[in-house]
C-alpha cells in the first residue's frame, strides 16, 4: 500500500515518503565555516576531515506499520581508514553487497529522538549504486527500537509534516 496522507500543516496531500537528513556529518558542522575549504572534502556520499577522519552517507530505514515503503533517514557514519578505502574501491562497482559490513559510529543528529550521535552502527554496502544501509546496534535507544519494531503510519505522518514545514508551529 502506498503511503499518502493529508498534511495537517499545509492541507496538501503528500504521496510517498521522502528521505530526510543533513548534507554533511555533524563533525563537519563543528568546524568553523572559514576553515572548511582547507580541512574538509565533502561529497554527496562521503566526507573526509583533516585527511584522517572518514564518513559515508547511508540510509537508516524505519519500517512503517502497514506500509511497504520505509521512512528513511539519510545519515552519516564514521569509518576506519581501512573500511573507508574498501568503500572507495567498490564505489563504482555494480556488485558490492558482498563487501563488509563495516563498523561505524553514527555522526548525525536526528530530530524526534534523544541523542543520536555516536550510536554504534554497521554499514552494509548495496549493489547498483545504492547508498549503504545503516543498521543500528540493537539497543533500547528509541531510534534503534524504531528501526527494529517500526513506527505507526500516524507517527510517520507527523514527522514528515514537521520535517517538510519546519517553520510552522
Coordinates of C-alpha atoms in Angstrom, one line a residue:
X1 CA 0.0 0.0 0.0
X2 CA 1.4 3.4 -1.0
X3 CA 1.9 6.0 1.7
X4 CA -0.4 9.0 1.3
X5 CA -1.8 11.5 3.8
X6 CA -3.3 14.9 4.0
X7 CA -0.8 17.2 5.8
X8 CA -2.2 18.8 8.9
X9 CA 0.2 21.7 8.4
X10 CA -0.4 22.7 4.7
X11 CA -3.5 20.8 3.9
X12 CA -1.9 19.3 0.8
X13 CA -2.0 15.5 0.1
X14 CA 1.6 14.1 0.3
X15 CA 2.3 10.9 -1.5
X16 CA 5.3 8.7 -0.8
X17 CA 7.9 9.1 1.9
X18 CA 10.7 11.4 1.2
X19 CA 14.2 10.9 2.7
X20 CA 15.5 13.3 5.3
X21 CA 18.9 14.1 6.6
X22 CA 21.7 16.6 6.7
X23 CA 24.1 17.3 3.8
X24 CA 27.2 16.7 5.9
X25 CA 28.2 14.8 9.1
X26 CA 27.8 16.5 12.4
X27 CA 31.6 16.7 12.7
X28 CA 31.7 18.9 9.6
X29 CA 29.4 21.5 11.2
X30 CA 31.7 21.7 14.3
X31 CA 34.5 23.1 12.1
X32 CA 34.5 26.9 11.5
X33 CA 33.0 27.7 8.2
X34 CA 36.1 29.6 7.1
X35 CA 38.2 26.6 7.8
X36 CA 36.1 24.0 6.0
X37 CA 37.6 24.5 2.5
X38 CA 41.1 23.7 3.8
X39 CA 40.2 21.0 6.2
X40 CA 37.2 19.2 4.6
X41 CA 36.4 17.3 1.5
X42 CA 32.7 16.9 1.3
X43 CA 30.9 14.9 -1.4
X44 CA 27.3 13.8 -1.7
X45 CA 28.2 10.4 -0.2
X46 CA 31.5 10.9 1.6
X47 CA 33.4 13.3 3.8
X48 CA 37.0 13.5 4.9
X49 CA 38.1 15.8 7.6
X50 CA 41.7 16.7 8.2
X51 CA 42.7 13.8 6.0
X52 CA 42.2 11.3 8.7
X53 CA 38.5 11.2 9.7
X54 CA 36.2 9.5 7.3
X55 CA 32.5 9.4 6.9
X56 CA 30.0 7.8 4.5
X57 CA 26.3 8.6 3.9
X58 CA 23.8 5.9 4.1
X59 CA 20.1 5.0 4.6
X60 CA 18.8 4.2 8.0
X61 CA 15.4 2.7 7.3
X62 CA 12.5 2.7 9.7
X63 CA 9.6 0.3 8.9
X64 CA 6.2 1.9 8.8
X65 CA 3.4 -0.3 10.0
X66 CA 1.0 -1.4 7.2
X67 CA 3.1 0.4 4.6
X68 CA 5.6 -1.3 2.3
X69 CA 7.8 1.9 2.0
X70 CA 10.1 2.6 4.9
X71 CA 10.8 6.0 6.4
X72 CA 14.4 6.8 5.5
X73 CA 16.9 8.9 7.4
X74 CA 19.9 9.9 5.4
X75 CA 22.7 9.6 8.0
X76 CA 26.4 9.8 8.2
X77 CA 28.6 7.2 9.8
X78 CA 32.3 7.3 10.6
X79 CA 34.5 4.5 9.1
X80 CA 38.0 3.5 9.9
X81 CA 40.6 4.3 7.2
X82 CA 40.7 0.6 6.1
X83 CA 36.9 0.4 5.8
X84 CA 36.8 3.8 4.0
X85 CA 39.4 2.6 1.5
X86 CA 37.4 -0.5 0.9
X87 CA 34.2 1.5 0.4
X88 CA 36.0 3.8 -2.1
X89 CA 37.5 0.9 -4.0
X90 CA 34.0 -0.5 -4.5
X91 CA 32.1 2.7 -5.1
X92 CA 31.8 2.4 -8.8
X93 CA 31.2 -1.4 -8.8
X94 CA 27.8 -2.6 -9.8
X95 CA 28.0 -5.5 -7.3
X96 CA 29.4 -4.7 -3.9
X97 CA 27.0 -6.1 -1.3
X98 CA 29.4 -8.9 -0.6
X99 CA 31.9 -6.4 0.8
X100 CA 31.7 -5.6 4.5
X101 CA 29.7 -4.8 6.6
X102 CA 31.8 -2.1 8.3
X103 CA 31.6 -0.9 11.9
X104 CA 30.9 2.8 12.3
X105 CA 29.6 5.5 14.7
X106 CA 26.5 7.5 13.8
X107 CA 27.5 11.1 13.2
X108 CA 24.1 12.7 12.6
X109 CA 21.7 14.5 15.0
X110 CA 18.2 13.4 14.2
X111 CA 15.1 15.3 15.4
X112 CA 12.4 13.4 17.4
X113 CA 14.9 11.1 19.1
X114 CA 17.2 11.6 22.1
X115 CA 20.9 12.0 21.4
X116 CA 21.8 10.0 18.3
X117 CA 25.4 10.9 18.0
X118 CA 27.9 8.1 18.4
X119 CA 25.4 5.2 18.3
X120 CA 27.1 2.0 17.1
X121 CA 26.3 1.0 13.5
X122 CA 27.0 -1.5 10.9
X123 CA 27.3 -0.1 7.3
X124 CA 26.1 -2.6 4.7
X125 CA 27.0 -1.9 1.1
X126 CA 24.3 -2.4 -1.5
X127 CA 24.5 -3.2 -5.2
X128 CA 23.6 -1.0 -8.2
X129 CA 25.0 2.3 -6.8
X130 CA 22.5 2.5 -3.9
X131 CA 23.7 4.2 -0.7
X132 CA 24.6 1.7 2.1
X133 CA 22.1 0.5 4.6
X134 CA 22.8 1.6 8.1
X135 CA 22.0 -0.9 10.9
X136 CA 22.0 0.3 14.5
X137 CA 23.2 -1.8 17.3
X138 CA 20.1 -3.4 18.7
X139 CA 19.8 -1.5 22.0
X140 CA 16.8 0.2 23.8
X141 CA 17.7 3.6 22.3
X142 CA 14.4 4.9 20.8
X143 CA 15.9 5.1 17.3
X144 CA 17.1 1.5 17.5
X145 CA 13.7 0.4 18.8
X146 CA 12.0 2.2 15.9
X147 CA 14.4 0.6 13.4
X148 CA 13.7 -2.8 14.9
X149 CA 9.9 -2.6 15.6
X150 CA 8.8 0.1 13.2
X151 CA 6.6 3.1 13.7
X152 CA 2.9 3.8 13.1
X153 CA 1.8 5.5 9.9
X154 CA 0.4 8.3 12.1
X155 CA 3.8 9.0 13.6
X156 CA 5.4 8.9 10.2
X157 CA 2.8 11.5 9.0
X158 CA 3.5 13.7 12.0
X159 CA 7.3 13.5 11.5
X160 CA 7.0 14.1 7.7
X161 CA 4.7 17.1 8.2
X162 CA 7.2 18.7 10.7
X163 CA 10.2 18.0 8.5
X164 CA 8.5 19.4 5.4
X165 CA 7.3 22.5 7.3
X166 CA 9.9 23.2 9.9
X167 CA 8.9 26.8 10.4
X168 CA 5.3 26.0 11.2
X169 CA 4.1 25.6 14.8

